[in-house]
Amino acid sequence: MKFTEDSRVKIPTILHLIRLGYEYLSLKDASWDIETNIFPALFMEAIARLNPDTEPDNIARLLEEVKLSLDNEDLGKAFYEKLTDQSGIKLIDFKNFNNNSFHVVTELTYQNGDEEFRPDIILLINGMPLVFIEVKKPNNRDGVLAERDRINKRFQNPKFRRFVNITQLML
């Protein structure tokens, strides 16, 4: 049997995430905003659940505010402040973390114009792509270093600003 990065690392990682409580989401059946990679239906459902007294129009307005905050040249500071703010409408329930929704997708394209990249695994919390994971076969030092260099180059590109600003963790 030939071992690939998918069979050796990616699939076991996804299975582990599923055991941790993430739900696998096929991109074939999903809809997302290609400018931010936010999944609006998941976002709206989660925010309504976390903030039951909030009107749907206010949740839609919040989604637009989140998108606007991703355009800032602040390395995601405005988004992070909105993400961690617990005084208004909550984006994440930090007190009861199980109230949040957790999804895992693979090969979600991060695209702006003719430039794009696809991280191996994306973790969505409440429909927001907060974590991306690049997997490599064991003992592949050159592959890891090359991936680090690609990430550094991509994240200096202003076309990927929105994706940089929403990403909270890269593995």
CSV table of C-alpha atoms in Angstrom, one decimal:
chain,number,residue,atom,x,y,z
A,1,MET,CA,0.0,0.0,0.0
A,2,LYS,CA,1.3,3.4,-0.9
A,3,PHE,CA,1.2,6.0,1.8
A,4,THR,CA,0.3,9.5,1.0
A,5,GLU,CA,0.1,12.7,3.0
A,6,ASP,CA,-3.7,12.2,3.0
A,7,SER,CA,-3.6,8.6,4.3
A,8,ARG,CA,-0.7,9.1,6.8
A,9,VAL,CA,-1.6,12.4,8.3
A,10,LYS,CA,-4.6,14.3,7.0
A,11,ILE,CA,-7.3,11.6,7.4
A,12,PRO,CA,-6.0,10.6,10.9
A,13,THR,CA,-6.0,14.2,11.9
A,14,ILE,CA,-9.6,14.7,10.7
A,15,LEU,CA,-10.7,11.5,12.5
A,16,HIS,CA,-9.0,12.7,15.7
A,17,LEU,CA,-10.8,16.1,15.4
A,18,ILE,CA,-14.2,14.2,14.9
A,19,ARG,CA,-13.5,12.3,18.1
A,20,LEU,CA,-12.9,15.6,19.8
A,21,GLY,CA,-16.4,16.8,18.8
A,22,TYR,CA,-15.8,18.5,15.4
A,23,GLU,CA,-18.4,17.6,12.7
A,24,TYR,CA,-17.0,16.9,9.3
A,25,LEU,CA,-18.6,19.2,6.7
A,26,SER,CA,-18.3,18.4,3.0
A,27,LEU,CA,-17.8,21.4,0.8
A,28,LYS,CA,-20.0,19.8,-1.8
A,29,ASP,CA,-23.0,20.4,0.3
A,30,ALA,CA,-21.9,23.7,1.9
A,31,SER,CA,-22.2,27.4,1.1
A,32,TRP,CA,-19.7,30.0,2.2
A,33,ASP,CA,-18.7,33.6,1.6
A,34,ILE,CA,-15.7,33.3,-0.7
A,35,GLU,CA,-14.4,36.7,0.3
A,36,THR,CA,-14.0,35.7,4.0
A,37,ASN,CA,-14.6,31.9,4.0
A,38,ILE,CA,-17.3,32.5,6.7
A,39,PHE,CA,-20.2,30.0,6.4
A,40,PRO,CA,-23.2,32.3,6.9
A,41,ALA,CA,-25.8,29.7,7.7
A,42,LEU,CA,-23.6,28.1,10.4
A,43,PHE,CA,-22.7,31.6,11.7
A,44,MET,CA,-26.4,32.8,11.8
A,45,GLU,CA,-27.6,29.6,13.5
A,46,ALA,CA,-24.8,29.6,16.1
A,47,ILE,CA,-25.1,33.3,17.0
A,48,ALA,CA,-28.9,33.0,17.3
A,49,ARG,CA,-28.3,30.0,19.7
A,50,LEU,CA,-25.7,31.9,21.8
A,51,ASN,CA,-27.8,35.1,21.8
A,52,PRO,CA,-31.4,34.0,21.9
A,53,ASP,CA,-32.8,37.5,22.4
A,54,THR,CA,-31.1,38.9,19.3
A,55,GLU,CA,-33.2,39.6,16.2
A,56,PRO,CA,-32.1,37.9,12.9
A,57,ASP,CA,-31.6,41.3,11.4
A,58,ASN,CA,-29.1,42.2,14.1
A,59,ILE,CA,-27.3,38.9,13.5
A,60,ALA,CA,-27.1,39.7,9.8
A,61,ARG,CA,-25.8,43.1,10.6
A,62,LEU,CA,-23.2,41.6,13.0
A,63,LEU,CA,-22.0,39.3,10.2
A,64,GLU,CA,-21.5,42.4,8.0
A,65,GLU,CA,-19.6,44.1,10.8
A,66,VAL,CA,-17.3,41.1,11.2
A,67,LYS,CA,-16.6,41.1,7.4
A,68,LEU,CA,-15.8,44.8,7.5
A,69,SER,CA,-13.4,44.3,10.5
A,70,LEU,CA,-11.4,41.8,8.4
A,71,ASP,CA,-10.4,44.6,6.0
A,72,ASN,CA,-8.4,46.5,8.6
A,73,GLU,CA,-4.7,46.7,8.4
A,74,ASP,CA,-4.3,45.7,12.0
A,75,LEU,CA,-3.3,42.0,11.8
A,76,GLY,CA,-6.8,41.1,13.0
A,77,LYS,CA,-6.9,43.2,16.1
A,78,ALA,CA,-10.4,44.6,15.4
A,79,PHE,CA,-11.7,41.1,14.7
A,80,TYR,CA,-10.1,39.6,17.7
A,81,GLU,CA,-11.6,42.3,20.0
A,82,LYS,CA,-15.1,41.5,18.5
A,83,LEU,CA,-14.4,37.8,18.8
A,84,THR,CA,-13.5,38.0,22.5
A,85,ASP,CA,-16.0,40.7,23.5
A,86,GLN,CA,-18.6,39.2,25.9
A,87,SER,CA,-20.6,42.4,26.6
A,88,GLY,CA,-22.7,42.6,23.5
A,89,ILE,CA,-23.7,39.9,21.0
A,90,LYS,CA,-21.3,37.0,21.6
A,91,LEU,CA,-19.5,35.4,18.7
A,92,ILE,CA,-18.2,32.6,20.9
A,93,ASP,CA,-19.5,31.4,24.2
A,94,PHE,CA,-16.3,31.2,26.3
A,95,LYS,CA,-18.2,30.3,29.6
A,96,ASN,CA,-19.8,27.2,28.2
A,97,PHE,CA,-17.7,26.3,25.2
A,98,ASN,CA,-19.9,23.3,24.3
A,99,ASN,CA,-22.6,25.8,23.2
A,100,ASN,CA,-20.5,26.7,20.2
A,101,SER,CA,-20.6,24.8,16.9
A,102,PHE,CA,-17.4,23.0,15.7
A,103,HIS,CA,-16.9,21.9,12.1
A,104,VAL,CA,-13.9,20.6,10.1
A,105,VAL,CA,-13.5,21.0,6.3
A,106,THR,CA,-10.7,20.2,4.0
A,107,GLU,CA,-9.1,22.0,1.1
A,108,LEU,CA,-11.2,25.2,1.5
A,109,THR,CA,-9.8,27.6,-1.1
A,110,TYR,CA,-8.6,31.0,0.2
A,111,GLN,CA,-8.9,33.1,-2.9
A,112,ASN,CA,-8.7,36.7,-4.0
A,113,GLY,CA,-8.7,37.4,-7.7
A,114,ASP,CA,-6.3,35.1,-9.4
A,115,GLU,CA,-4.3,34.3,-6.3
A,116,GLU,CA,-5.3,31.4,-4.1
A,117,PHE,CA,-4.2,28.7,-1.7
A,118,ARG,CA,-5.8,25.7,0.1
A,119,PRO,CA,-4.9,24.8,3.6
A,120,ASP,CA,-5.2,21.1,4.3
A,121,ILE,CA,-7.7,21.4,7.2
A,122,ILE,CA,-9.8,24.3,8.4
A,123,LEU,CA,-11.6,24.4,11.7
A,124,LEU,CA,-14.8,26.4,11.9
A,125,ILE,CA,-16.1,27.7,15.1
A,126,ASN,CA,-19.6,29.1,14.8
A,127,GLY,CA,-19.1,29.1,11.0
A,128,MET,CA,-15.9,31.2,11.2
A,129,PRO,CA,-12.6,29.7,9.8
A,130,LEU,CA,-10.5,30.4,12.9
A,131,VAL,CA,-7.9,27.7,12.6
A,132,PHE,CA,-6.0,26.2,9.7
A,133,ILE,CA,-3.8,23.2,9.7
A,134,GLU,CA,-1.2,22.1,7.2
A,135,VAL,CA,-0.2,18.5,7.6
A,136,LYS,CA,3.1,16.9,6.5
A,137,LYS,CA,4.3,13.3,6.6
A,138,PRO,CA,6.5,12.5,9.6
A,139,ASN,CA,10.2,13.4,9.3
A,140,ASN,CA,9.6,15.8,6.4
A,141,ARG,CA,11.6,18.7,7.7
A,142,ASP,CA,12.1,20.2,4.2
A,143,GLY,CA,8.4,20.1,3.6
A,144,VAL,CA,7.6,21.8,6.9
A,145,LEU,CA,10.1,24.5,6.2
A,146,ALA,CA,8.9,25.1,2.7
A,147,GLU,CA,5.3,25.3,4.0
A,148,ARG,CA,6.3,27.8,6.6
A,149,ASP,CA,8.0,30.0,3.9
A,150,ARG,CA,4.8,29.7,1.7
A,151,ILE,CA,2.6,30.8,4.7
A,152,ASN,CA,4.9,33.7,5.5
A,153,LYS,CA,4.8,34.9,1.8
A,154,ARG,CA,1.0,34.4,1.5
A,155,PHE,CA,0.3,36.3,4.7
A,156,GLN,CA,2.3,39.3,3.6
A,157,ASN,CA,0.2,39.5,0.4
A,158,PRO,CA,-2.5,42.2,0.9
A,159,LYS,CA,-4.9,40.2,-1.2
A,160,PHE,CA,-5.1,37.7,1.7
A,161,ARG,CA,-5.6,40.3,4.4
A,162,ARG,CA,-9.2,39.1,5.3
A,163,PHE,CA,-8.0,35.6,5.7
A,164,VAL,CA,-5.0,36.7,7.8
A,165,ASN,CA,-7.2,38.8,10.0
A,166,ILE,CA,-9.7,36.0,10.8
A,167,THR,CA,-7.1,33.3,11.4
A,168,GLN,CA,-6.5,32.8,15.1
A,169,LEU,CA,-4.3,29.8,15.0
A,170,MET,CA,-2.1,28.2,12.3
A,171,LEU,CA,-0.7,24.7,12.8
